[in-house]
mmCIF file with all atom_site columns, C-alpha atoms in Angstrom:
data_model
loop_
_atom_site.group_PDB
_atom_site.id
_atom_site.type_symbol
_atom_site.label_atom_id
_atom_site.label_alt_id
_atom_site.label_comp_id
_atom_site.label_asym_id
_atom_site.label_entity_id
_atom_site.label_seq_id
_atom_site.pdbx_PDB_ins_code
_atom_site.Cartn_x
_atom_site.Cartn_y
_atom_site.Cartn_z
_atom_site.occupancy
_atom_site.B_iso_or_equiv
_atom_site.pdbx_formal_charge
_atom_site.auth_seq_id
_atom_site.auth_comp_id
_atom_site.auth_asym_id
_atom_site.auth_atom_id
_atom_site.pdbx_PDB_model_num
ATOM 1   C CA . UNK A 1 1   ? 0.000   0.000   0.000   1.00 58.00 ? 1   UNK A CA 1
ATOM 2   C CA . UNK A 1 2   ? 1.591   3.809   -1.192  1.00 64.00 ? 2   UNK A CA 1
ATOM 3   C CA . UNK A 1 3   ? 2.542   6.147   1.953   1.00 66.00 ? 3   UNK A CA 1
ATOM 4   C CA . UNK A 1 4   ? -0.537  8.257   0.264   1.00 64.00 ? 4   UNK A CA 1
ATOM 5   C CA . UNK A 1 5   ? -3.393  5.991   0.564   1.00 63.00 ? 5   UNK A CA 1
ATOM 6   C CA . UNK A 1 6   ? -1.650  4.470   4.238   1.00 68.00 ? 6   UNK A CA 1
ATOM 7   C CA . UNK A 1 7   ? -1.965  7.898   5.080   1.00 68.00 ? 7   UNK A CA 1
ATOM 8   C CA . UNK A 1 8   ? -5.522  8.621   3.291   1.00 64.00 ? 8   UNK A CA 1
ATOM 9   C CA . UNK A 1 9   ? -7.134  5.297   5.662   1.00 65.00 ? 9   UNK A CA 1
ATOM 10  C CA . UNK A 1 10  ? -5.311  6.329   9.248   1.00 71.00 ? 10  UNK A CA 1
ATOM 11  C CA . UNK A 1 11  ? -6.274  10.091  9.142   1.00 70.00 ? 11  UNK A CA 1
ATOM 12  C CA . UNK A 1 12  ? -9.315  10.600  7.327   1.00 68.00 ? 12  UNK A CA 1
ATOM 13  C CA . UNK A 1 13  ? -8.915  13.880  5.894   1.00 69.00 ? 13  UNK A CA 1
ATOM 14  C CA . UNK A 1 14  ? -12.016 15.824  4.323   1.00 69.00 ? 14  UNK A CA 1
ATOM 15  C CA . UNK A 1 15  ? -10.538 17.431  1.323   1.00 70.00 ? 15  UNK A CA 1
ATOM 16  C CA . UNK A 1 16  ? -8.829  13.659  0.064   1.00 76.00 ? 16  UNK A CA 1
ATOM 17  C CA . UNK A 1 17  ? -11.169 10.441  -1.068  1.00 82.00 ? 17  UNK A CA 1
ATOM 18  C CA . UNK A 1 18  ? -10.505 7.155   -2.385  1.00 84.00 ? 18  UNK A CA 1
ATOM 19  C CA . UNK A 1 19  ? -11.598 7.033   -5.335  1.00 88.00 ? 19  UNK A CA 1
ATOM 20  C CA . UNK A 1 20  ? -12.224 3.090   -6.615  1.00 88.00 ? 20  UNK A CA 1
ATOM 21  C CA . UNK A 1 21  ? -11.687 2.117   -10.326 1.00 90.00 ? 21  UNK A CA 1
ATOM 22  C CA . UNK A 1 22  ? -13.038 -0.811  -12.607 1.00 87.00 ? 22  UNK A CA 1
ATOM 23  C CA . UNK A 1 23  ? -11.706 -1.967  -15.264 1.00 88.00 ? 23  UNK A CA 1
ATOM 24  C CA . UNK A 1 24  ? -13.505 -4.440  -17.875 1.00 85.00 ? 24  UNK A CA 1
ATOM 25  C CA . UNK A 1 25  ? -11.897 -6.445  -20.531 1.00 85.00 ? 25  UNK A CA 1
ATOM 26  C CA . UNK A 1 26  ? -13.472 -8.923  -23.059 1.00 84.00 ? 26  UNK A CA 1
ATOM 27  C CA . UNK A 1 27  ? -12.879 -9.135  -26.647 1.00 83.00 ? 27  UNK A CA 1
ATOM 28  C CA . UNK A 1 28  ? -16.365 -8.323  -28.098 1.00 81.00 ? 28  UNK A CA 1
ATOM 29  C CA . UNK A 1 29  ? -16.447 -4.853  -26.351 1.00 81.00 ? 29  UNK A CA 1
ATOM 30  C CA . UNK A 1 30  ? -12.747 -4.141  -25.970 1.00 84.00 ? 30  UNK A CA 1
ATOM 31  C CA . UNK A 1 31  ? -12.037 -1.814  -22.330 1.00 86.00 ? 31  UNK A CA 1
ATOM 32  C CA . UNK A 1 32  ? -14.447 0.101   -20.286 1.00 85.00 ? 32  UNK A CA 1
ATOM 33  C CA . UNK A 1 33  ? -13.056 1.391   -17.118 1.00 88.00 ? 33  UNK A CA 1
ATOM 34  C CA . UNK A 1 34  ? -15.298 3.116   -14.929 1.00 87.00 ? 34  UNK A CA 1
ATOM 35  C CA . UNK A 1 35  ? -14.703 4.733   -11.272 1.00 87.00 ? 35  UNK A CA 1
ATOM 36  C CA . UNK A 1 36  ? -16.858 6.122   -8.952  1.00 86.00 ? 36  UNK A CA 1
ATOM 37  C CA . UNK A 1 37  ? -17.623 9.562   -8.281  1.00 84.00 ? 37  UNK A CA 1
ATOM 38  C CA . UNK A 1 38  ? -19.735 12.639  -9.575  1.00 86.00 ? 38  UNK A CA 1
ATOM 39  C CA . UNK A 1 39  ? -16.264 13.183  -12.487 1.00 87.00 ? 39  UNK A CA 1
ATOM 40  C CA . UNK A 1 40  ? -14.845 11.220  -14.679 1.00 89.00 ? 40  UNK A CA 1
ATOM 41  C CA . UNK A 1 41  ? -10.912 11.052  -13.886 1.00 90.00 ? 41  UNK A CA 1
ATOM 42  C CA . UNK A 1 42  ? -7.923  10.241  -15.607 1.00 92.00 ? 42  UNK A CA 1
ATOM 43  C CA . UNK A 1 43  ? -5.452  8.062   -13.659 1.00 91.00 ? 43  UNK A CA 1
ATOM 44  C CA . UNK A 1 44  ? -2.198  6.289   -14.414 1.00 90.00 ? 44  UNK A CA 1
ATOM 45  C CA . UNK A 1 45  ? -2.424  2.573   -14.645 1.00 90.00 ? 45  UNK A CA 1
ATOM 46  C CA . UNK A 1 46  ? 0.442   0.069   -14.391 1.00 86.00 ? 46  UNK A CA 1
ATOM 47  C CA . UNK A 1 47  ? 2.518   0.447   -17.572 1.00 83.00 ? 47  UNK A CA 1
ATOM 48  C CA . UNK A 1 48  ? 2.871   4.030   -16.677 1.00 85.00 ? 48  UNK A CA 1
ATOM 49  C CA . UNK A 1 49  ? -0.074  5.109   -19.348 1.00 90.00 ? 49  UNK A CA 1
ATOM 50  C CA . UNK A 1 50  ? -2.368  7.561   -18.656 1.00 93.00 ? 50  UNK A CA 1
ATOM 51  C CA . UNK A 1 51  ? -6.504  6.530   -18.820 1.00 93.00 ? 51  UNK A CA 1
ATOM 52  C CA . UNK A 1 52  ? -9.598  7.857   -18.419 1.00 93.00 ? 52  UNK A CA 1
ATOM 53  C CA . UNK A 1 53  ? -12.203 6.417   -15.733 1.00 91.00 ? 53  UNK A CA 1
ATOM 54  C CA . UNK A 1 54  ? -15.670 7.527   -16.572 1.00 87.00 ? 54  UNK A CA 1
ATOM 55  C CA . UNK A 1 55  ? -17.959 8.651   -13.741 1.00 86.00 ? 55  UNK A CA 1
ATOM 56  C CA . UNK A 1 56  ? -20.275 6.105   -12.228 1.00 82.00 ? 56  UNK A CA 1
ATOM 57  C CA . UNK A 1 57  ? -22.608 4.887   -9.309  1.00 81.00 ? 57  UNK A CA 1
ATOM 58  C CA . UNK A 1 58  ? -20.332 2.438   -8.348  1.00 79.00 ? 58  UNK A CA 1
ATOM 59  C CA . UNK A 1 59  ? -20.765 0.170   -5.468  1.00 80.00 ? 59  UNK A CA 1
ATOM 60  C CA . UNK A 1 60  ? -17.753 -2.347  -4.305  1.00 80.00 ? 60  UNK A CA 1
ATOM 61  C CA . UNK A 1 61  ? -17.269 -5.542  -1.839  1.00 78.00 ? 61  UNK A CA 1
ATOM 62  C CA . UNK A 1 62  ? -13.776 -6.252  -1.798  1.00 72.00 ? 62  UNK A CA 1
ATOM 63  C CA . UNK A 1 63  ? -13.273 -10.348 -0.738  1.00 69.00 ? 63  UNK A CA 1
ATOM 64  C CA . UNK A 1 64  ? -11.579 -10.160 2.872   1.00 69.00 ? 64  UNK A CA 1
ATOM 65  C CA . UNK A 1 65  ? -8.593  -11.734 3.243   1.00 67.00 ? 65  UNK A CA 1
ATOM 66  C CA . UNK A 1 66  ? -8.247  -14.727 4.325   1.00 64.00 ? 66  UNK A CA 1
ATOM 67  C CA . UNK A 1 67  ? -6.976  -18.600 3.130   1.00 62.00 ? 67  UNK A CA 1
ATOM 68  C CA . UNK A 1 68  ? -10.546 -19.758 2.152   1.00 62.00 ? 68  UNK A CA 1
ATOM 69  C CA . UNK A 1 69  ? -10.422 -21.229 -1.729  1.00 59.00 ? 69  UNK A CA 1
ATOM 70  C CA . UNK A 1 70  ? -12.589 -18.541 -3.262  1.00 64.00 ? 70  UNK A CA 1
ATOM 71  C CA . UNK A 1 71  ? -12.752 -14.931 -2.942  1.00 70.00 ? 71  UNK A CA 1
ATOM 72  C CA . UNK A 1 72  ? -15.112 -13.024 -4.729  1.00 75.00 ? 72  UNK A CA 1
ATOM 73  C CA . UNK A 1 73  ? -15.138 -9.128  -5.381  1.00 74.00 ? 73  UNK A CA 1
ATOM 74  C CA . UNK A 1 74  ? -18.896 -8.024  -6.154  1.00 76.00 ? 74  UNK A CA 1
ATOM 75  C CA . UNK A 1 75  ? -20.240 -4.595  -7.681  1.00 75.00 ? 75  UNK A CA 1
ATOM 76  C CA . UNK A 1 76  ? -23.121 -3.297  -8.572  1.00 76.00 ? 76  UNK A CA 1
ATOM 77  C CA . UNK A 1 77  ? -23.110 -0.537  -11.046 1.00 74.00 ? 77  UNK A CA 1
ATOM 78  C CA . UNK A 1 78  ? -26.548 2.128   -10.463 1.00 72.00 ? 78  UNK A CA 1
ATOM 79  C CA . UNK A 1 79  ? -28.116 4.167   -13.122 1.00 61.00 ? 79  UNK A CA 1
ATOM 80  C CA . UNK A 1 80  ? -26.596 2.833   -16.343 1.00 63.00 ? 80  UNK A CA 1
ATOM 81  C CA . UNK A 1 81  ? -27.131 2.795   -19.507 1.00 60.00 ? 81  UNK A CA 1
ATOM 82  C CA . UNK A 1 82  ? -28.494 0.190   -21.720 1.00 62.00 ? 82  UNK A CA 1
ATOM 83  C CA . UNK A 1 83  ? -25.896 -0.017  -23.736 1.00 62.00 ? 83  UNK A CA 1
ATOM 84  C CA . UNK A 1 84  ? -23.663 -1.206  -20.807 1.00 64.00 ? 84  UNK A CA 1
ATOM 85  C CA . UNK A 1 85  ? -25.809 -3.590  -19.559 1.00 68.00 ? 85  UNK A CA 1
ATOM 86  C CA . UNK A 1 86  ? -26.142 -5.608  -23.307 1.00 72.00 ? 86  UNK A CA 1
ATOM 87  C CA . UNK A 1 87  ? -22.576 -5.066  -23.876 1.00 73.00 ? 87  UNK A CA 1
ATOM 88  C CA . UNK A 1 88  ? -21.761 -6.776  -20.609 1.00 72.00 ? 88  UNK A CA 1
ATOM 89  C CA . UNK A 1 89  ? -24.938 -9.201  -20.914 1.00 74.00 ? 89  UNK A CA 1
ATOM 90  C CA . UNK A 1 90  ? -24.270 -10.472 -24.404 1.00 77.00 ? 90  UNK A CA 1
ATOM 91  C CA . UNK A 1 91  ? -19.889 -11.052 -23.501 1.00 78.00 ? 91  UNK A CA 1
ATOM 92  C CA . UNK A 1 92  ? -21.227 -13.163 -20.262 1.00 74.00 ? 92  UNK A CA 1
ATOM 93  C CA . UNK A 1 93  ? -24.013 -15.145 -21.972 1.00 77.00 ? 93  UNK A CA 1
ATOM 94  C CA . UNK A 1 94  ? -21.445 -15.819 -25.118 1.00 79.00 ? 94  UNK A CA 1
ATOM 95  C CA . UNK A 1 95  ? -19.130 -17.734 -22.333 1.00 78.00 ? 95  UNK A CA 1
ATOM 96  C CA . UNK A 1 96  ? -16.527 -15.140 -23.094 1.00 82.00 ? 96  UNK A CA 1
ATOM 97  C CA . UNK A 1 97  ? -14.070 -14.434 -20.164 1.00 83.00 ? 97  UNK A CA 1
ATOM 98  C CA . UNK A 1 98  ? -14.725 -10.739 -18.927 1.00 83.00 ? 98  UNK A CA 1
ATOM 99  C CA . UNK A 1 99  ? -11.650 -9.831  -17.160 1.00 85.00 ? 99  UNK A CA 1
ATOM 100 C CA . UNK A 1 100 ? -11.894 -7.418  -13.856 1.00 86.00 ? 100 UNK A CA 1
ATOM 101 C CA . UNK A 1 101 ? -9.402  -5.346  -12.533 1.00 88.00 ? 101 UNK A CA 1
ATOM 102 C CA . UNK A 1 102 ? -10.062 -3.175  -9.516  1.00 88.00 ? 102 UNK A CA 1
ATOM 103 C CA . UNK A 1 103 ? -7.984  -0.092  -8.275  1.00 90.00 ? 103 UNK A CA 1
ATOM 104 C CA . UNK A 1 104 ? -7.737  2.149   -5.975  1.00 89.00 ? 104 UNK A CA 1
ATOM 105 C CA . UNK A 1 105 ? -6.380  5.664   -6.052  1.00 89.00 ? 105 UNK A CA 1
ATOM 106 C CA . UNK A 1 106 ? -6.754  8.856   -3.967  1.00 84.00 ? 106 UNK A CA 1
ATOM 107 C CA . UNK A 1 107 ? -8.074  11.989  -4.895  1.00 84.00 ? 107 UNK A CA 1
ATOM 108 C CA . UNK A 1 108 ? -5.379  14.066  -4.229  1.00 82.00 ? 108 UNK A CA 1
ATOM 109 C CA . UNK A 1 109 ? -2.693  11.761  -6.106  1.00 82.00 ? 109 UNK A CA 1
ATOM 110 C CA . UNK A 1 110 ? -3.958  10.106  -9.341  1.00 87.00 ? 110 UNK A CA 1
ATOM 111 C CA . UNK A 1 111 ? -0.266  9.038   -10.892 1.00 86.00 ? 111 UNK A CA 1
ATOM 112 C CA . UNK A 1 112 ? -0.578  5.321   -10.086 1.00 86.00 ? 112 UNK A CA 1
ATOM 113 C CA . UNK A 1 113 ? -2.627  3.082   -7.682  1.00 87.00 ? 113 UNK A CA 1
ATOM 114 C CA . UNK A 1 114 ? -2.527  3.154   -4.692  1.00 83.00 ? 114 UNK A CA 1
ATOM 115 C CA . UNK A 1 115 ? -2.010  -0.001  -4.013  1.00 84.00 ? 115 UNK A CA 1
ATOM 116 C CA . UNK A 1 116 ? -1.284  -3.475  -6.278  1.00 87.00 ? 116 UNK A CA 1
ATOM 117 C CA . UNK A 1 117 ? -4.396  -3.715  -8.595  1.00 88.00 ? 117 UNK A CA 1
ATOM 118 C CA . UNK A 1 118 ? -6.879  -6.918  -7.919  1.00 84.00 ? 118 UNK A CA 1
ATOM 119 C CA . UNK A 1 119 ? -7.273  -8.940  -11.322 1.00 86.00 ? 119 UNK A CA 1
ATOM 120 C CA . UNK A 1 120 ? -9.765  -11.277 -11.166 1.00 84.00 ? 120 UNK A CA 1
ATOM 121 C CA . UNK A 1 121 ? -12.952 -13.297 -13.835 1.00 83.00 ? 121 UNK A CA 1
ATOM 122 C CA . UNK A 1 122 ? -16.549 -12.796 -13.500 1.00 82.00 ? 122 UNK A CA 1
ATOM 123 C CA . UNK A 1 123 ? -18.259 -15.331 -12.593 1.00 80.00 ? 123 UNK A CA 1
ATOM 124 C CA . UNK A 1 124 ? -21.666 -14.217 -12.354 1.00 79.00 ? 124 UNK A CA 1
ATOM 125 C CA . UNK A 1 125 ? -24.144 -11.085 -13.507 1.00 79.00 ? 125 UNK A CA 1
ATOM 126 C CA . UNK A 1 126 ? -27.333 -10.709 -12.341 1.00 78.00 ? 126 UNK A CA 1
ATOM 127 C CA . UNK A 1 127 ? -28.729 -6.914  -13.976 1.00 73.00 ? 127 UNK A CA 1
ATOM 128 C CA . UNK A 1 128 ? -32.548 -5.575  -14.413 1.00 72.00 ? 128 UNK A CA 1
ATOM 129 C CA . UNK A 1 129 ? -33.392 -2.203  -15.673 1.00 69.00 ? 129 UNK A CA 1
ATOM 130 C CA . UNK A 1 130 ? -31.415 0.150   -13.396 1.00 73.00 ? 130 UNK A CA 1
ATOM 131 C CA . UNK A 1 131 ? -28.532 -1.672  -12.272 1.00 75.00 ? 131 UNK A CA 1
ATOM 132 C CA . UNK A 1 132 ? -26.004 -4.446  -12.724 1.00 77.00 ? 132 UNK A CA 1
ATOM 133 C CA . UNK A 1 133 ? -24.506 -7.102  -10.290 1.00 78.00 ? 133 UNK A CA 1
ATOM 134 C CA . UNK A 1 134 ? -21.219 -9.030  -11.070 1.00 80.00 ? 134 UNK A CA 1
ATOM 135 C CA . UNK A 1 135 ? -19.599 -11.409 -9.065  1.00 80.00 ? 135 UNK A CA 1
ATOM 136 C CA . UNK A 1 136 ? -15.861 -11.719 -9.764  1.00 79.00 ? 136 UNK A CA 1
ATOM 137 C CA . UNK A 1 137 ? -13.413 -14.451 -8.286  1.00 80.00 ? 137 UNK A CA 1
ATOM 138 C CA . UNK A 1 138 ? -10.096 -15.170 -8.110  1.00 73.00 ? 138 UNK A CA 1
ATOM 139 C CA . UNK A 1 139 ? -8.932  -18.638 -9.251  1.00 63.00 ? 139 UNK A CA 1
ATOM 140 C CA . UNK A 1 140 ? -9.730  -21.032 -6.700  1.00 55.00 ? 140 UNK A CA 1
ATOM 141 C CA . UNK A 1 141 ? -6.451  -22.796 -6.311  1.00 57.00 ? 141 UNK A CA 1
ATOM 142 C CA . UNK A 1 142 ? -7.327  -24.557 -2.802  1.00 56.00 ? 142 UNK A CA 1
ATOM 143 C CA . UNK A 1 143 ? -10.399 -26.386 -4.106  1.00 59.00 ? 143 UNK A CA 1
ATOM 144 C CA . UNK A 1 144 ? -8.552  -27.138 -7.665  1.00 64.00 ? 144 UNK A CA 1
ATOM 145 C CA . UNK A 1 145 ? -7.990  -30.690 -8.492  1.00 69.00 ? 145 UNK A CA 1
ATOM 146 C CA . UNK A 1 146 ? -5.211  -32.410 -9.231  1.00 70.00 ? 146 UNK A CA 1
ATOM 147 C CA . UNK A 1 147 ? -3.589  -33.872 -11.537 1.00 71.00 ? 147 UNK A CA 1
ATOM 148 C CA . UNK A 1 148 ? -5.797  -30.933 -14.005 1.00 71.00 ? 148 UNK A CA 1
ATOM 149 C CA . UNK A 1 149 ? -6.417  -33.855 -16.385 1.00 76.00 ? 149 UNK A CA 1
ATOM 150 C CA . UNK A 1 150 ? -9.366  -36.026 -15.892 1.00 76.00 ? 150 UNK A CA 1
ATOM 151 C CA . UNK A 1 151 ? -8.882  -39.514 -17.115 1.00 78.00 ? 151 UNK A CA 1
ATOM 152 C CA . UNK A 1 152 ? -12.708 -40.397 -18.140 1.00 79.00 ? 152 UNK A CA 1
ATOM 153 C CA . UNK A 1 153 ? -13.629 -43.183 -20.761 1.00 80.00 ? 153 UNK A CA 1
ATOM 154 C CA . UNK A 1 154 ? -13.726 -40.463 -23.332 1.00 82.00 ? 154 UNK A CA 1
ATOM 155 C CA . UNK A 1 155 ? -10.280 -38.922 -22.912 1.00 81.00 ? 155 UNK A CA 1
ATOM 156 C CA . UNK A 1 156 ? -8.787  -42.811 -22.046 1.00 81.00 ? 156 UNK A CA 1
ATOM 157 C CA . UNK A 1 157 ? -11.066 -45.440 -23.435 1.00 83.00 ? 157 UNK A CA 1
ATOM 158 C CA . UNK A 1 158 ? -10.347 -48.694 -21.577 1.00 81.00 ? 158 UNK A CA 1
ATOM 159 C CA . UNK A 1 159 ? -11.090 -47.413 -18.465 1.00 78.00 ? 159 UNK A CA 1
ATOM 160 C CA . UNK A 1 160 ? -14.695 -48.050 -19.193 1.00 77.00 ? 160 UNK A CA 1
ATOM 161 C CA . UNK A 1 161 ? -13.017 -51.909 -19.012 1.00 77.00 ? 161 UNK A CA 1
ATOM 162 C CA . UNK A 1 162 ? -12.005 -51.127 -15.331 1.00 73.00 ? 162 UNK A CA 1
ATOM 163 C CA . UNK A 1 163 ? -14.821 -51.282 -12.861 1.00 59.00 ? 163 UNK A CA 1
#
């Protein structure tokens, strides 16, 4: 975590906010990165590059913690448009992989996050007419099995000979 947003969580001041960013990635609507707030805001990312973060109603559960298997981040965007909700609707329901990455900067110092950006999958999206819900996780490495490869009757035949 930067000295800025350390300092931004143990005093509190009035005049500095932290101001949360998303950012969306799938192949059949390219990047939308949205942040909440009344303005839109331009913010460094990781490579250094400068970006705009348009304005939203953006609600945000960050996953605690902890050494469970899964950890979800959920959001709820309020107040969007329709075109939003069918570009994100139509990527999900396609089985396309919409990639989430969460930030978090300060008002007061928008050069880089302020702390090491959360990249995670959606798993889930639950929307109606004036707001979306997605569900993102992280891969769930403790609950993974191994060996990854299954060896079923259809990937090794004579094991339908074993009983």
């Amino acid at each position: 975590m930067s000295q800025v947003l350390q300092r931004l969580y143990a005093s509190a001041p009035t005049n500095d906010l932290p101001i949360h960013s998303l950012e969306l990635q799938a192949t059949s609507f390219g990047v939308i990165r949205i942040c909440s707030g009344f303005d839109d805001v331009t913010a460094g990312i990781e490579g250094g590059e400068m970006v705009a973060f348009e304005a939203c109603a953006l609600g945000v559960s960050l996953p605690e913690r902890s050494v469970k298997g899964r950890q979800d981040l959920q959001f709820q965007l309020d107040n969007i448009t329709g075109q939003s909700l069918e570009v994100v609707e139509t990527a999900f329901e396609a089985g396309e992989k919409v990639k989430v990455i969460y930030r978090v900067y300060t008002a007061s110092y928008l050069d880089e996050p302020g702390e090491r950006p959360l990249e995670m999958t959606a798993v889930s999206v639950k929307a109606n007419a004036l707001r979306v819900n997605v569900v993102a996780s992280f891969n769930d490495l403790v609950n993974a099995a191994w060996p990854t490869d299954r060896y079923t009757p259809d990937f090794a035949p004579g094991l339908k000979y074993f009983s």
